[in-house]
XYZ file of C-alpha atoms in Angstrom:
741
model
C -65.491 -163.352 35.374
C -68.388 -161.096 36.374
C -68.748 -159.092 39.566
C -72.449 -159.953 39.621
C -74.121 -163.042 41.071
C -77.238 -164.199 39.243
C -80.148 -164.960 41.555
C -83.931 -164.594 41.866
C -86.107 -161.972 43.517
C -87.545 -163.363 46.796
C -90.884 -161.551 46.715
C -93.773 -162.579 44.431
C -94.283 -165.615 42.231
C -93.275 -163.857 39.001
C -89.737 -165.035 39.700
C -87.671 -162.186 38.280
C -83.985 -162.712 37.677
C -81.643 -160.374 39.539
C -77.929 -159.678 39.434
C -76.273 -158.699 42.701
C -72.804 -157.311 43.382
C -70.962 -156.313 46.584
C -71.178 -152.736 47.916
C -67.472 -152.127 47.267
C -65.917 -152.838 43.881
C -62.601 -151.936 42.306
C -62.501 -148.386 40.929
C -66.125 -147.719 41.964
C -67.614 -145.750 44.823
C -69.061 -147.883 47.600
C -72.805 -148.334 47.164
C -74.658 -146.974 50.210
C -78.218 -146.378 51.372
C -79.541 -142.971 52.459
C -78.062 -143.449 55.942
C -74.632 -144.180 54.503
C -74.714 -147.928 55.158
C -73.021 -150.081 52.493
C -75.564 -152.137 50.553
C -75.343 -154.637 47.732
C -76.069 -153.442 44.219
C -79.114 -155.016 42.558
C -80.194 -154.890 38.941
C -82.411 -156.932 36.657
C -80.911 -159.950 34.904
C -81.471 -159.420 31.181
C -80.683 -163.062 30.486
C -83.442 -164.405 32.737
C -86.244 -165.533 30.405
C -89.082 -164.768 32.814
C -88.337 -161.115 33.559
C -85.978 -160.149 30.696
C -84.081 -157.633 32.833
C -87.133 -155.884 34.281
C -87.428 -155.337 38.013
C -90.022 -153.641 40.234
C -89.361 -151.428 43.249
C -89.401 -154.379 45.655
C -86.708 -156.243 43.770
C -84.675 -153.093 43.178
C -84.547 -152.240 46.899
C -84.301 -155.761 48.361
C -80.666 -155.392 49.473
C -81.526 -152.458 51.757
C -83.255 -154.830 54.188
C -80.480 -157.401 54.533
C -78.874 -156.005 57.664
C -81.824 -154.275 59.309
C -83.421 -155.723 62.457
C -81.938 -159.171 61.967
C -82.293 -161.959 64.497
C -78.692 -163.009 65.172
C -78.787 -165.679 67.900
C -81.093 -168.396 69.240
C -83.246 -167.048 72.069
C -85.509 -168.866 74.538
C -87.890 -168.171 77.392
C -89.968 -170.436 79.603
C -93.188 -168.435 79.353
C -94.517 -165.595 77.222
C -94.437 -163.099 80.088
C -90.657 -163.447 80.399
C -87.864 -161.754 78.461
C -85.905 -163.806 75.933
C -82.431 -164.967 76.904
C -79.668 -165.823 74.471
C -78.598 -169.472 74.226
C -76.254 -171.491 72.023
C -77.508 -173.464 69.072
C -76.661 -176.632 70.985
C -78.905 -175.596 73.848
C -81.691 -174.584 71.459
C -81.510 -177.883 69.554
C -81.519 -179.858 72.805
C -84.570 -177.988 74.071
C -86.459 -178.496 70.784
C -85.657 -182.185 70.420
C -86.460 -182.954 74.063
C -89.802 -181.191 73.778
C -90.652 -182.954 70.501
C -89.744 -186.339 72.006
C -91.775 -185.668 75.136
C -94.833 -184.598 73.160
C -94.348 -187.418 70.683
C -94.473 -190.113 73.349
C -97.035 -188.528 75.686
C -99.504 -186.813 73.364
C -98.696 -188.454 70.025
C -97.012 -187.250 66.855
C -100.330 -185.936 65.573
C -99.962 -183.027 68.033
C -96.668 -181.838 66.453
C -97.225 -179.123 63.820
C -95.153 -176.981 61.489
C -96.369 -173.918 59.600
C -94.001 -172.958 56.779
C -93.771 -170.500 53.944
C -93.506 -169.808 50.231
C -90.361 -167.889 51.209
C -88.653 -171.263 51.723
C -86.374 -172.595 49.052
C -87.318 -176.034 47.752
C -84.552 -177.626 49.810
C -86.082 -176.152 52.989
C -89.524 -177.437 52.072
C -88.278 -180.894 51.185
C -86.236 -181.383 54.357
C -89.233 -180.369 56.462
C -91.474 -182.892 54.659
C -88.972 -185.672 55.234
C -88.735 -184.803 58.923
C -92.436 -184.460 59.698
C -94.294 -186.620 57.209
C -91.596 -189.275 56.893
C -89.598 -189.651 60.089
C -92.144 -188.389 62.613
C -95.161 -189.758 60.744
C -97.343 -186.652 61.001
C -98.748 -184.787 58.016
C -99.140 -181.643 60.126
C -97.077 -179.486 57.797
C -98.925 -176.631 56.183
C -97.699 -173.395 54.650
C -98.963 -169.896 54.037
C -99.696 -171.157 50.523
C -102.892 -172.410 52.192
C -103.916 -168.745 52.326
C -102.614 -168.092 48.824
C -102.740 -170.829 46.169
C -104.466 -173.917 47.589
C -107.676 -173.288 45.594
C -105.648 -173.223 42.381
C -103.980 -176.490 43.421
C -107.347 -178.148 44.081
C -108.834 -176.800 40.859
C -105.990 -178.073 38.690
C -106.092 -181.481 40.368
C -109.845 -181.871 39.969
C -109.975 -180.619 36.364
C -106.713 -182.009 34.987
C -105.762 -184.787 37.410
C -102.639 -182.963 38.628
C -101.463 -179.600 39.882
C -99.394 -177.281 37.705
C -100.115 -174.135 35.652
C -100.186 -175.275 32.009
C -99.054 -171.956 30.504
C -95.867 -169.903 30.310
C -95.009 -166.214 30.201
C -94.386 -166.355 26.478
C -98.158 -166.769 26.175
C -98.583 -163.203 27.436
C -97.203 -162.050 24.083
C -99.055 -164.578 21.934
C -102.638 -164.338 23.137
C -105.597 -162.743 21.316
C -107.541 -162.140 24.505
C -106.303 -161.812 28.086
C -109.007 -162.466 30.676
C -107.868 -161.255 34.115
C -110.112 -162.082 37.064
C -109.377 -161.612 40.753
C -105.916 -160.214 40.083
C -104.513 -156.699 40.298
C -101.586 -157.843 38.189
C -100.136 -154.375 37.673
C -99.410 -154.012 41.388
C -99.121 -157.611 42.573
C -97.250 -159.210 39.639
C -95.888 -156.087 37.933
C -93.381 -157.655 35.554
C -95.973 -160.080 34.195
C -98.248 -157.094 33.663
C -95.480 -155.069 32.022
C -95.006 -157.809 29.439
C -98.746 -158.116 28.809
C -99.435 -154.381 28.670
C -96.571 -153.699 26.275
C -97.859 -156.420 23.940
C -101.437 -155.172 24.293
C -100.483 -151.588 23.419
C -98.667 -152.709 20.259
C -101.476 -155.002 19.103
C -104.786 -153.193 19.284
C -106.719 -156.217 18.036
C -105.724 -157.998 21.225
C -108.402 -157.620 23.885
C -107.930 -157.337 27.638
C -110.814 -158.022 30.027
C -110.384 -157.263 33.730
C -112.882 -158.492 36.322
C -112.530 -156.648 39.640
C -114.793 -154.621 41.969
C -112.001 -152.017 42.023
C -110.784 -149.906 39.146
C -107.172 -150.821 39.747
C -104.174 -149.882 37.592
C -104.780 -153.253 35.932
C -108.376 -152.350 35.112
C -107.276 -148.959 33.760
C -105.450 -150.749 30.943
C -108.389 -152.981 29.992
C -110.612 -152.826 26.923
C -113.422 -154.010 29.182
C -113.598 -153.639 32.969
C -116.303 -155.673 34.685
C -116.735 -154.261 38.200
C -118.787 -157.180 39.479
C -120.139 -157.458 43.002
C -117.844 -159.478 45.287
C -118.837 -163.126 45.310
C -120.454 -163.214 41.861
C -117.490 -164.617 39.902
C -119.216 -167.937 39.189
C -122.366 -166.106 38.036
C -120.255 -164.168 35.544
C -118.298 -167.168 34.283
C -121.412 -169.315 33.927
C -123.106 -166.396 32.184
C -120.321 -166.182 29.610
C -120.574 -169.955 29.120
C -124.348 -169.649 28.656
C -123.852 -167.177 25.817
C -121.130 -169.262 24.158
C -123.476 -172.239 24.295
C -126.440 -170.200 22.997
C -124.353 -168.827 20.145
C -122.997 -172.328 19.364
C -119.446 -171.017 19.656
C -117.978 -174.050 21.405
C -115.414 -176.640 20.304
C -117.584 -179.733 20.021
C -114.748 -181.918 18.729
C -112.470 -181.069 21.649
C -115.294 -181.542 24.152
C -116.187 -184.971 22.743
C -112.625 -186.227 22.402
C -110.860 -184.715 25.390
C -113.318 -183.984 28.219
C -115.923 -185.541 30.503
C -118.928 -184.311 32.530
C -119.975 -181.731 29.946
C -123.665 -182.625 30.203
C -123.739 -181.822 33.919
C -122.088 -178.493 33.149
C -124.621 -177.592 30.443
C -127.440 -178.328 32.888
C -125.961 -175.734 35.260
C -125.162 -172.965 32.784
C -128.668 -172.971 31.273
C -129.769 -171.326 34.540
C -127.494 -168.319 33.891
C -129.128 -166.230 31.118
C -127.773 -162.711 30.549
C -130.534 -160.828 32.339
C -130.094 -162.912 35.510
C -126.298 -162.731 35.451
C -126.179 -158.987 34.755
C -128.496 -158.346 37.707
C -126.545 -160.610 40.066
C -123.164 -159.178 39.090
C -124.255 -155.557 38.954
C -123.094 -155.072 35.365
C -124.898 -154.384 32.094
C -126.079 -157.091 29.716
C -124.114 -155.294 27.006
C -120.836 -155.646 28.931
C -121.540 -159.303 29.642
C -122.178 -159.966 25.960
C -119.041 -158.029 25.013
C -116.952 -160.247 27.307
C -118.452 -163.400 25.774
C -117.933 -162.022 22.275
C -114.273 -161.184 22.973
C -113.745 -164.741 24.236
C -115.576 -166.368 21.307
C -113.807 -164.325 18.638
C -110.343 -165.143 19.975
C -108.398 -168.160 18.826
C -106.050 -167.902 21.804
C -107.567 -166.920 25.164
C -105.310 -166.632 28.203
C -106.952 -166.349 31.628
C -104.995 -165.016 34.590
C -106.091 -165.083 38.212
C -104.727 -164.828 41.720
C -105.997 -164.198 45.280
C -109.284 -162.596 44.231
C -110.357 -166.022 42.994
C -108.445 -168.318 45.326
C -109.250 -166.638 48.665
C -112.890 -167.629 48.638
C -115.304 -170.079 50.203
C -115.917 -171.069 46.567
C -112.258 -170.872 45.556
C -111.926 -174.292 43.948
C -115.284 -173.920 42.210
C -114.192 -170.562 40.799
C -110.927 -171.999 39.501
C -112.708 -174.908 37.862
C -115.327 -172.604 36.347
C -112.541 -170.568 34.735
C -111.052 -173.808 33.404
C -114.508 -174.828 32.103
C -114.503 -171.885 29.685
C -111.176 -173.055 28.285
C -112.421 -176.607 27.931
C -115.670 -175.704 26.174
C -113.732 -173.604 23.612
C -110.643 -175.828 23.268
C -108.419 -173.047 24.630
C -105.654 -175.085 26.224
C -102.404 -176.778 25.259
C -101.498 -174.263 22.578
C -99.468 -171.040 22.450
C -101.202 -167.980 23.865
C -104.024 -169.912 25.487
C -104.953 -171.613 28.728
C -105.770 -171.091 32.405
C -102.834 -169.498 34.219
C -102.785 -168.958 37.980
C -100.346 -166.279 39.116
C -98.552 -167.618 42.172
C -98.448 -165.299 45.144
C -95.056 -166.132 46.664
C -91.572 -166.703 45.219
C -91.482 -170.444 45.872
C -95.068 -171.437 46.531
C -94.733 -173.531 43.367
C -91.635 -175.244 44.774
C -93.569 -175.918 47.945
C -96.317 -177.652 45.990
C -93.708 -179.724 44.164
C -92.061 -180.728 47.456
C -95.345 -181.666 49.126
C -95.539 -178.552 51.271
C -99.217 -178.643 52.215
C -100.944 -180.889 54.745
C -102.522 -183.151 52.095
C -99.517 -183.435 49.756
C -96.339 -185.483 49.427
C -93.283 -184.686 47.257
C -93.653 -185.027 43.500
C -97.311 -183.948 43.280
C -98.410 -186.929 45.343
C -101.356 -187.104 47.742
C -101.233 -188.479 51.275
C -104.583 -190.233 50.744
C -103.205 -192.250 47.824
C -101.898 -195.658 48.967
C -99.497 -195.993 46.045
C -98.125 -192.487 46.522
C -97.402 -193.092 50.198
C -95.733 -196.410 49.415
C -93.529 -194.802 46.757
C -92.287 -192.130 49.162
C -91.818 -194.608 52.030
C -89.742 -196.854 49.791
C -87.661 -193.936 48.522
C -87.010 -192.636 52.034
C -86.262 -196.105 53.378
C -89.172 -196.105 55.825
C -91.205 -199.071 56.963
C -94.578 -199.532 55.196
C -97.296 -197.503 56.857
C -94.894 -194.950 58.344
C -96.538 -192.084 56.438
C -100.008 -191.387 57.760
C -102.904 -191.820 55.292
C -104.726 -188.898 56.890
C -104.220 -185.313 55.702
C -102.638 -183.198 58.404
C -103.876 -180.061 60.075
C -104.212 -177.010 57.861
C -103.009 -173.624 59.055
C -106.431 -172.766 60.491
C -106.772 -176.247 62.003
C -103.565 -175.536 63.903
C -105.150 -172.409 65.373
C -108.269 -174.273 66.472
C -106.034 -177.104 67.688
C -104.341 -174.646 70.023
C -107.771 -173.703 71.352
C -108.662 -177.318 72.143
C -105.235 -178.324 73.470
C -104.648 -180.711 70.579
C -101.405 -178.987 69.497
C -98.379 -179.765 71.684
C -95.637 -178.215 69.535
C -96.118 -175.431 66.996
C -93.108 -174.663 64.788
C -93.547 -171.537 62.650
C -90.947 -170.640 60.019
C -90.573 -167.718 57.589
C -94.146 -166.482 57.952
C -96.080 -164.128 60.216
C -99.481 -165.604 61.163
C -100.048 -163.024 63.912
C -100.875 -160.645 61.041
C -101.794 -162.835 58.062
C -104.331 -165.280 59.522
C -108.065 -164.542 59.408
C -110.133 -163.719 62.506
C -106.975 -162.263 63.964
C -108.044 -161.644 67.554
C -109.083 -165.265 67.821
C -105.780 -166.284 66.233
C -103.779 -164.252 68.755
C -105.685 -165.708 71.706
C -105.005 -169.203 70.373
C -101.292 -168.458 69.941
C -101.171 -167.334 73.575
C -102.376 -170.813 74.556
C -99.609 -172.672 72.728
C -97.596 -174.783 75.175
C -94.458 -174.555 73.016
C -93.953 -172.368 69.958
C -90.744 -172.326 67.920
C -90.439 -169.287 65.671
C -87.788 -169.336 62.951
C -87.241 -166.109 61.037
C -84.596 -163.754 59.698
C -85.998 -160.650 61.381
C -86.789 -159.396 64.871
C -89.131 -158.024 65.990
C -92.131 -159.397 64.157
C -95.677 -159.680 65.426
C -95.462 -163.478 65.729
C -92.257 -163.353 67.800
C -94.372 -162.094 70.706
C -96.009 -165.547 70.882
C -92.826 -167.642 70.721
C -90.946 -169.617 73.358
C -87.947 -170.197 71.087
C -86.540 -167.854 68.440
C -84.253 -169.362 65.778
C -82.245 -167.009 63.509
C -82.669 -167.996 59.874
C -80.474 -167.214 56.895
C -82.454 -165.503 54.162
C -82.158 -164.541 50.504
C -78.547 -164.304 49.415
C -77.257 -166.141 52.505
C -78.110 -169.726 51.515
C -78.093 -171.651 48.245
C -81.203 -173.300 46.887
C -83.805 -173.227 44.125
C -87.162 -171.595 43.620
C -89.884 -172.294 41.042
C -91.956 -169.421 39.657
C -95.488 -169.254 38.217
C -94.443 -170.589 34.821
C -92.791 -173.687 36.355
C -89.308 -172.232 35.824
C -86.667 -173.393 38.303
C -83.916 -170.909 39.152
C -80.849 -171.423 41.319
C -80.437 -168.791 44.040
C -76.820 -168.992 45.244
C -75.530 -167.564 48.497
C -73.512 -164.428 47.796
C -72.880 -163.359 51.406
C -72.443 -164.993 54.781
C -75.440 -165.232 57.121
C -75.162 -162.663 59.927
C -73.735 -163.925 63.217
C -75.261 -167.349 63.979
C -78.118 -167.501 61.452
C -78.565 -170.842 59.679
C -80.364 -172.026 56.546
C -83.829 -173.421 57.258
C -83.030 -176.827 55.776
C -79.936 -177.097 57.964
C -82.012 -176.415 61.083
C -84.584 -179.057 60.130
C -81.864 -181.576 59.268
C -80.051 -181.090 62.573
C -83.260 -181.607 64.542
C -83.867 -184.755 62.489
C -80.414 -186.067 63.306
C -80.844 -185.353 67.015
C -84.195 -187.136 66.995
C -82.438 -190.311 65.879
C -82.773 -190.098 62.089
C -79.173 -189.283 61.240
C -79.127 -191.583 58.208
C -82.056 -189.665 56.667
C -80.346 -186.288 56.934
C -76.740 -186.963 55.892
C -76.694 -183.969 53.543
C -73.419 -182.108 53.183
C -75.006 -179.212 51.285
C -78.217 -178.050 49.655
C -77.181 -179.462 46.258
C -77.409 -182.941 47.778
C -80.835 -182.132 49.219
C -82.079 -181.007 45.829
C -80.572 -184.013 44.051
C -82.517 -186.340 46.357
C -85.740 -184.381 45.919
C -85.387 -184.241 42.129
C -85.141 -188.039 41.934
C -88.415 -188.292 43.851
C -90.128 -186.342 41.048
C -89.113 -188.902 38.402
C -92.055 -189.951 36.205
C -94.350 -187.554 38.037
C -96.211 -184.641 36.351
C -93.619 -182.231 37.804
C -90.646 -184.361 36.720
C -87.430 -182.499 37.530
C -85.169 -185.544 37.604
C -83.021 -183.974 34.895
C -82.340 -180.815 36.916
C -79.472 -180.269 39.364
C -77.767 -177.317 41.014
C -74.823 -177.787 38.692
C -76.970 -177.816 35.603
C -78.844 -174.683 36.694
C -75.514 -172.990 37.357
C -74.320 -173.827 33.852
C -77.505 -173.545 31.770
C -79.553 -171.023 33.724
C -83.246 -171.347 34.690
C -85.129 -174.415 33.424
C -88.836 -175.163 33.140
C -90.310 -178.479 34.163
C -91.200 -181.117 33.182
C -87.530 -181.799 32.563
C -86.880 -185.513 33.028
C -83.447 -187.069 33.042
C -82.501 -188.867 29.861
C -81.909 -192.593 30.079
C -78.427 -192.120 28.666
C -77.103 -188.867 30.049
C -74.754 -186.782 27.934
C -71.621 -185.119 29.180
C -71.149 -181.392 29.105
C -68.368 -180.437 26.720
C -67.257 -177.720 29.146
C -67.038 -179.892 32.241
C -65.555 -183.186 33.270
C -68.603 -183.815 35.485
C -71.378 -185.737 33.721
C -74.913 -184.454 34.087
C -78.088 -185.059 32.135
C -79.251 -182.696 29.447
C -82.716 -182.270 28.018
C -82.906 -180.835 24.499
C -86.247 -178.978 24.684
C -87.710 -178.035 28.057
C -91.519 -178.159 27.999
C -92.965 -174.653 27.823
C -96.575 -175.772 28.120
C -98.494 -178.673 29.566
C -101.182 -180.728 27.795
C -100.020 -179.947 24.272
C -100.974 -183.539 23.409
C -104.441 -182.945 24.928
C -103.929 -185.865 27.282
C -104.549 -185.117 30.949
C -103.466 -186.770 34.208
C -106.891 -188.254 34.903
C -107.739 -191.953 34.886
C -109.255 -191.736 31.389
C -106.921 -189.011 30.095
C -109.799 -186.536 29.787
C -110.116 -183.149 31.428
C -113.172 -182.878 33.660
C -115.802 -180.170 33.575
C -116.910 -178.967 36.997
C -120.580 -178.079 37.365
C -121.127 -175.387 40.014
C -123.970 -173.095 40.930
C -122.946 -169.829 42.536
C -123.370 -169.735 46.310
C -122.068 -166.215 46.849
C -120.154 -164.889 49.829
C -119.870 -166.895 53.020
C -120.735 -163.682 54.885
C -122.896 -161.443 52.697
C -123.749 -157.892 53.745
C -126.935 -157.250 55.727
C -128.618 -154.220 57.345
C -126.313 -154.410 60.384
C -123.123 -154.931 58.350
C -124.016 -153.355 54.999
C -120.596 -153.133 53.318
C -118.371 -155.794 51.789
C -114.732 -155.392 52.788
C -112.153 -156.711 50.354
C -108.385 -156.768 50.850
C -105.236 -156.887 48.745
C -101.627 -155.845 48.180
C -100.018 -152.578 47.238
C -97.277 -152.240 44.630
C -94.420 -151.537 47.033
C -95.201 -153.620 50.073
C -94.955 -157.353 50.555
C -97.273 -159.326 52.819
C -96.836 -158.206 56.444
C -93.890 -155.793 55.928
C -91.379 -158.012 57.738
C -88.928 -157.005 55.008
C -90.425 -154.056 53.077
C -91.335 -152.145 56.229
C -87.619 -151.783 56.882
C -86.912 -150.143 53.504
C -87.151 -146.343 53.545
C -88.187 -145.861 49.923
C -91.084 -148.279 50.232
C -92.227 -146.848 53.560
C -92.333 -143.407 51.961
C -94.361 -144.775 49.020
C -96.942 -146.338 51.341
C -96.667 -144.520 54.678
C -99.924 -145.697 56.232
C -102.919 -147.953 55.647
C -106.181 -146.601 54.228
C -109.709 -147.592 53.275
C -111.020 -146.967 49.764
C -114.690 -145.956 49.837
C -116.962 -144.753 47.029
C -118.031 -141.064 47.201
C -121.700 -142.068 47.352
C -121.123 -144.245 50.411
C -118.850 -141.668 52.018
C -121.472 -138.938 51.602
C -124.186 -141.082 53.215
C -121.962 -141.667 56.245
C -120.610 -138.131 56.437
C -117.054 -139.275 55.742
C -114.552 -136.968 54.096
C -111.223 -137.764 52.482
C -108.521 -138.741 55.007
C -111.007 -138.857 57.863
C -110.566 -141.786 60.229
C -113.082 -144.596 59.726
C -113.961 -147.218 62.297
C -114.685 -150.546 60.599
C -116.418 -153.280 62.572
C -117.209 -156.865 61.695
C -118.702 -159.622 63.829
C -115.162 -160.429 65.000
C -113.380 -157.178 65.664
C -112.684 -153.615 64.699
C -109.957 -151.557 63.060
C -109.357 -147.934 62.055
C -108.286 -146.525 58.690
C -107.977 -143.098 57.047
C -110.578 -142.743 54.305
C -109.561 -142.621 50.673
C -112.701 -141.434 48.899
C -112.516 -142.663 45.313
C -114.681 -143.780 42.419
C -112.158 -146.575 41.844
C -114.126 -148.778 44.254
C -117.666 -149.979 43.543
C -120.461 -148.658 45.792
C -121.183 -150.980 48.680
C -117.611 -152.312 48.671
C -114.565 -150.991 50.564
C -110.917 -151.946 50.173
C -108.071 -152.078 52.714
C -104.481 -153.239 52.036
C -103.399 -156.219 54.137
C -99.824 -155.214 54.991
C -100.155 -153.429 58.328
C -99.768 -155.391 61.543
C -99.429 -154.149 65.116
C -95.752 -153.190 64.627
C -96.499 -150.806 61.787
C -99.790 -149.074 62.629
C -102.231 -148.700 65.497
C -105.343 -150.901 65.308
C -105.161 -151.128 61.516
C -105.009 -154.912 61.140
C -107.494 -155.759 58.423
C -107.571 -159.422 59.447
C -109.099 -158.419 62.766
C -112.224 -158.141 60.586
C -112.004 -161.163 58.278
C -113.531 -164.573 58.964
C -112.097 -168.103 58.668
C -114.874 -169.656 56.526
C -113.090 -171.628 53.824
C -113.511 -173.481 50.545
C -114.573 -177.054 51.371
C -112.128 -178.521 48.837
C -109.019 -176.356 49.171
C -109.642 -175.305 52.798
C -108.483 -171.822 51.793
C -110.105 -169.071 53.897
C -112.237 -166.363 52.315
C -109.838 -163.529 53.101
C -111.166 -161.474 50.202
C -114.597 -160.627 51.585
C -116.430 -160.062 54.854
C -119.333 -157.897 55.993
C -118.549 -154.696 57.896
C -120.209 -151.590 59.277
C -118.507 -148.196 59.029
C -118.573 -145.007 61.066
C -116.556 -141.773 60.978
C -114.316 -141.241 63.994
C -112.705 -137.808 63.752
C -111.749 -135.061 61.367
C -108.062 -135.253 62.240
C -105.756 -138.105 61.305
C -102.377 -138.281 62.962
C -99.643 -140.397 61.452
C -97.154 -142.290 63.600
C -93.646 -143.179 62.540
C -93.301 -146.927 63.088
C -89.625 -147.162 62.205
C -88.090 -149.958 64.249
C -84.843 -149.747 66.128
C -82.006 -152.104 65.352
C -82.212 -155.431 67.127
C -79.506 -156.491 69.551
C -80.353 -160.105 68.740
């Protein structure tokens, strides 16, 4: 028997295995933080195939946040200008169900909305889908994955006929050429980068190309860094394709046998000769040709991307244009090769599998598909037509719905839109207009709590049992290893209880999360993300498992257990190894796109492009990492990276306060003068909300213009003007006091 519980890190989509043990153990000193508080020990799980025992600073310090500023009890208030008062769970559930019923029968179910999170476990996601999309008949469930991965989802569906990254982490150590675009992997997915960099250092013939306007730690490790202008990704990708076509270095057999729409694609790429592309991107023709040569000379090309591609008004087009390069060179379905999106959040993949976006249903189904709706209705025991054929409101639609009075109930869980949404001042004003907002989170205070009428205390990592799926489609069981504090409850339990009180008791007769997952897994049977052969028990016994992992017709019995469960001999590491895709004709589809550029390009009044991103230590809006001393000391305040040439023109010196203005708002940041950012572009990290810094919310500047296919906002670029404010910068300590709630 081990003192350690195996679990998964709850931060990014890498999905690193962790081992956790109690603060006090026999014959060992009690583990304590710097203030002397007992904390759980955390170390990397060497047996976890994704992370192989490695862990970054976020995972290593996760336990320090477990008991800081927790929300302990349900709280309510009648209006936002009142103080919260503590109530029982019974009172909170009664208030919520009465309000939902009132709105349902007076305004219609289409005015009931939920905004969830990639922090959910799959069981949380699934229960919410069953409640809203099934029982209530509204598809108004969206998640912060809309701001994160929805362009990747749309790109995979349009190119391959189904969502799902086709690669696995093993490919990081098998590739000949790693092409990283729109991803600062070293800081945002550090363990993935550690595996790739270690392999790259040992194999000098392996090439690494990094495409990024910033010279990030990722770019520092590259053989070729292409510091393109923001918004020129499609120009670059089409330019590489043009050269591959010109040089006749394409896989004609694969194109003819396995793809469609190639002729439309060739018509587009002929308009992207090297001299045009180099000028548009702001790079040399030589570097462009080097990138194309690296790709063409490699038998196994692995492309990696994240928010820098997805968070764009051309997000889906960018994803498909990356995939096009793989299709024209036959670089898919084999070891070391393929297009590989790096998921932003720990269970954004599980959310996609469970139907956790406004246009999806569980099992990679679409709400617009008649057959898909019928399958889910039949499985859930609903009457035909109960599930709406219309996609629900996206996250931004919910904000505009508050403005127009279309939203009657807004239920927010495990996310912080009062910091993370674009056009933030507009977002805050809309949240103030909400007639009834339920906010469900583990922590208090957060920025979004200021806009809530009801606060529900949620159990978090380590306090509830469920599964998460990482970027390589690997499902890991995350068992509870401690009790939730005071009256906190698991998210799925809260959703299920509301469902029962709304009159759907037979749909939510779950005794535990294992039963929730068992039901969900059966709904994936014969779907691209088939997990019908996976259960909590099997994950407990066998460890993490990749999908697809269908149940066998004749299940075998474990020799070490009297309980029968299905076994699958060889979990699928990669998708499309048979070169058959989930389209109607089995062929992958080329997407033909001309570059449109930024939705808001710079102009004489707003001459700089602002781009945003993460830092190594922090996570999203600091709801958790801001409460960890080591991470706060690593990243004590926000900043703006600006090129020395631009700083000199504006009279800005290092650490001087800069006022940044866009057409929507303003914010203030200390200057970090550095050649790591391209001239004409500035960078600000996205982690600081109103609780952690003064007027340093980068999303006060960003706009909500979105990709027409994925509806993902272009959070990565907006036009700003800059001005120096003062020579002195004072730093404020934003350490929060312990919550009484």
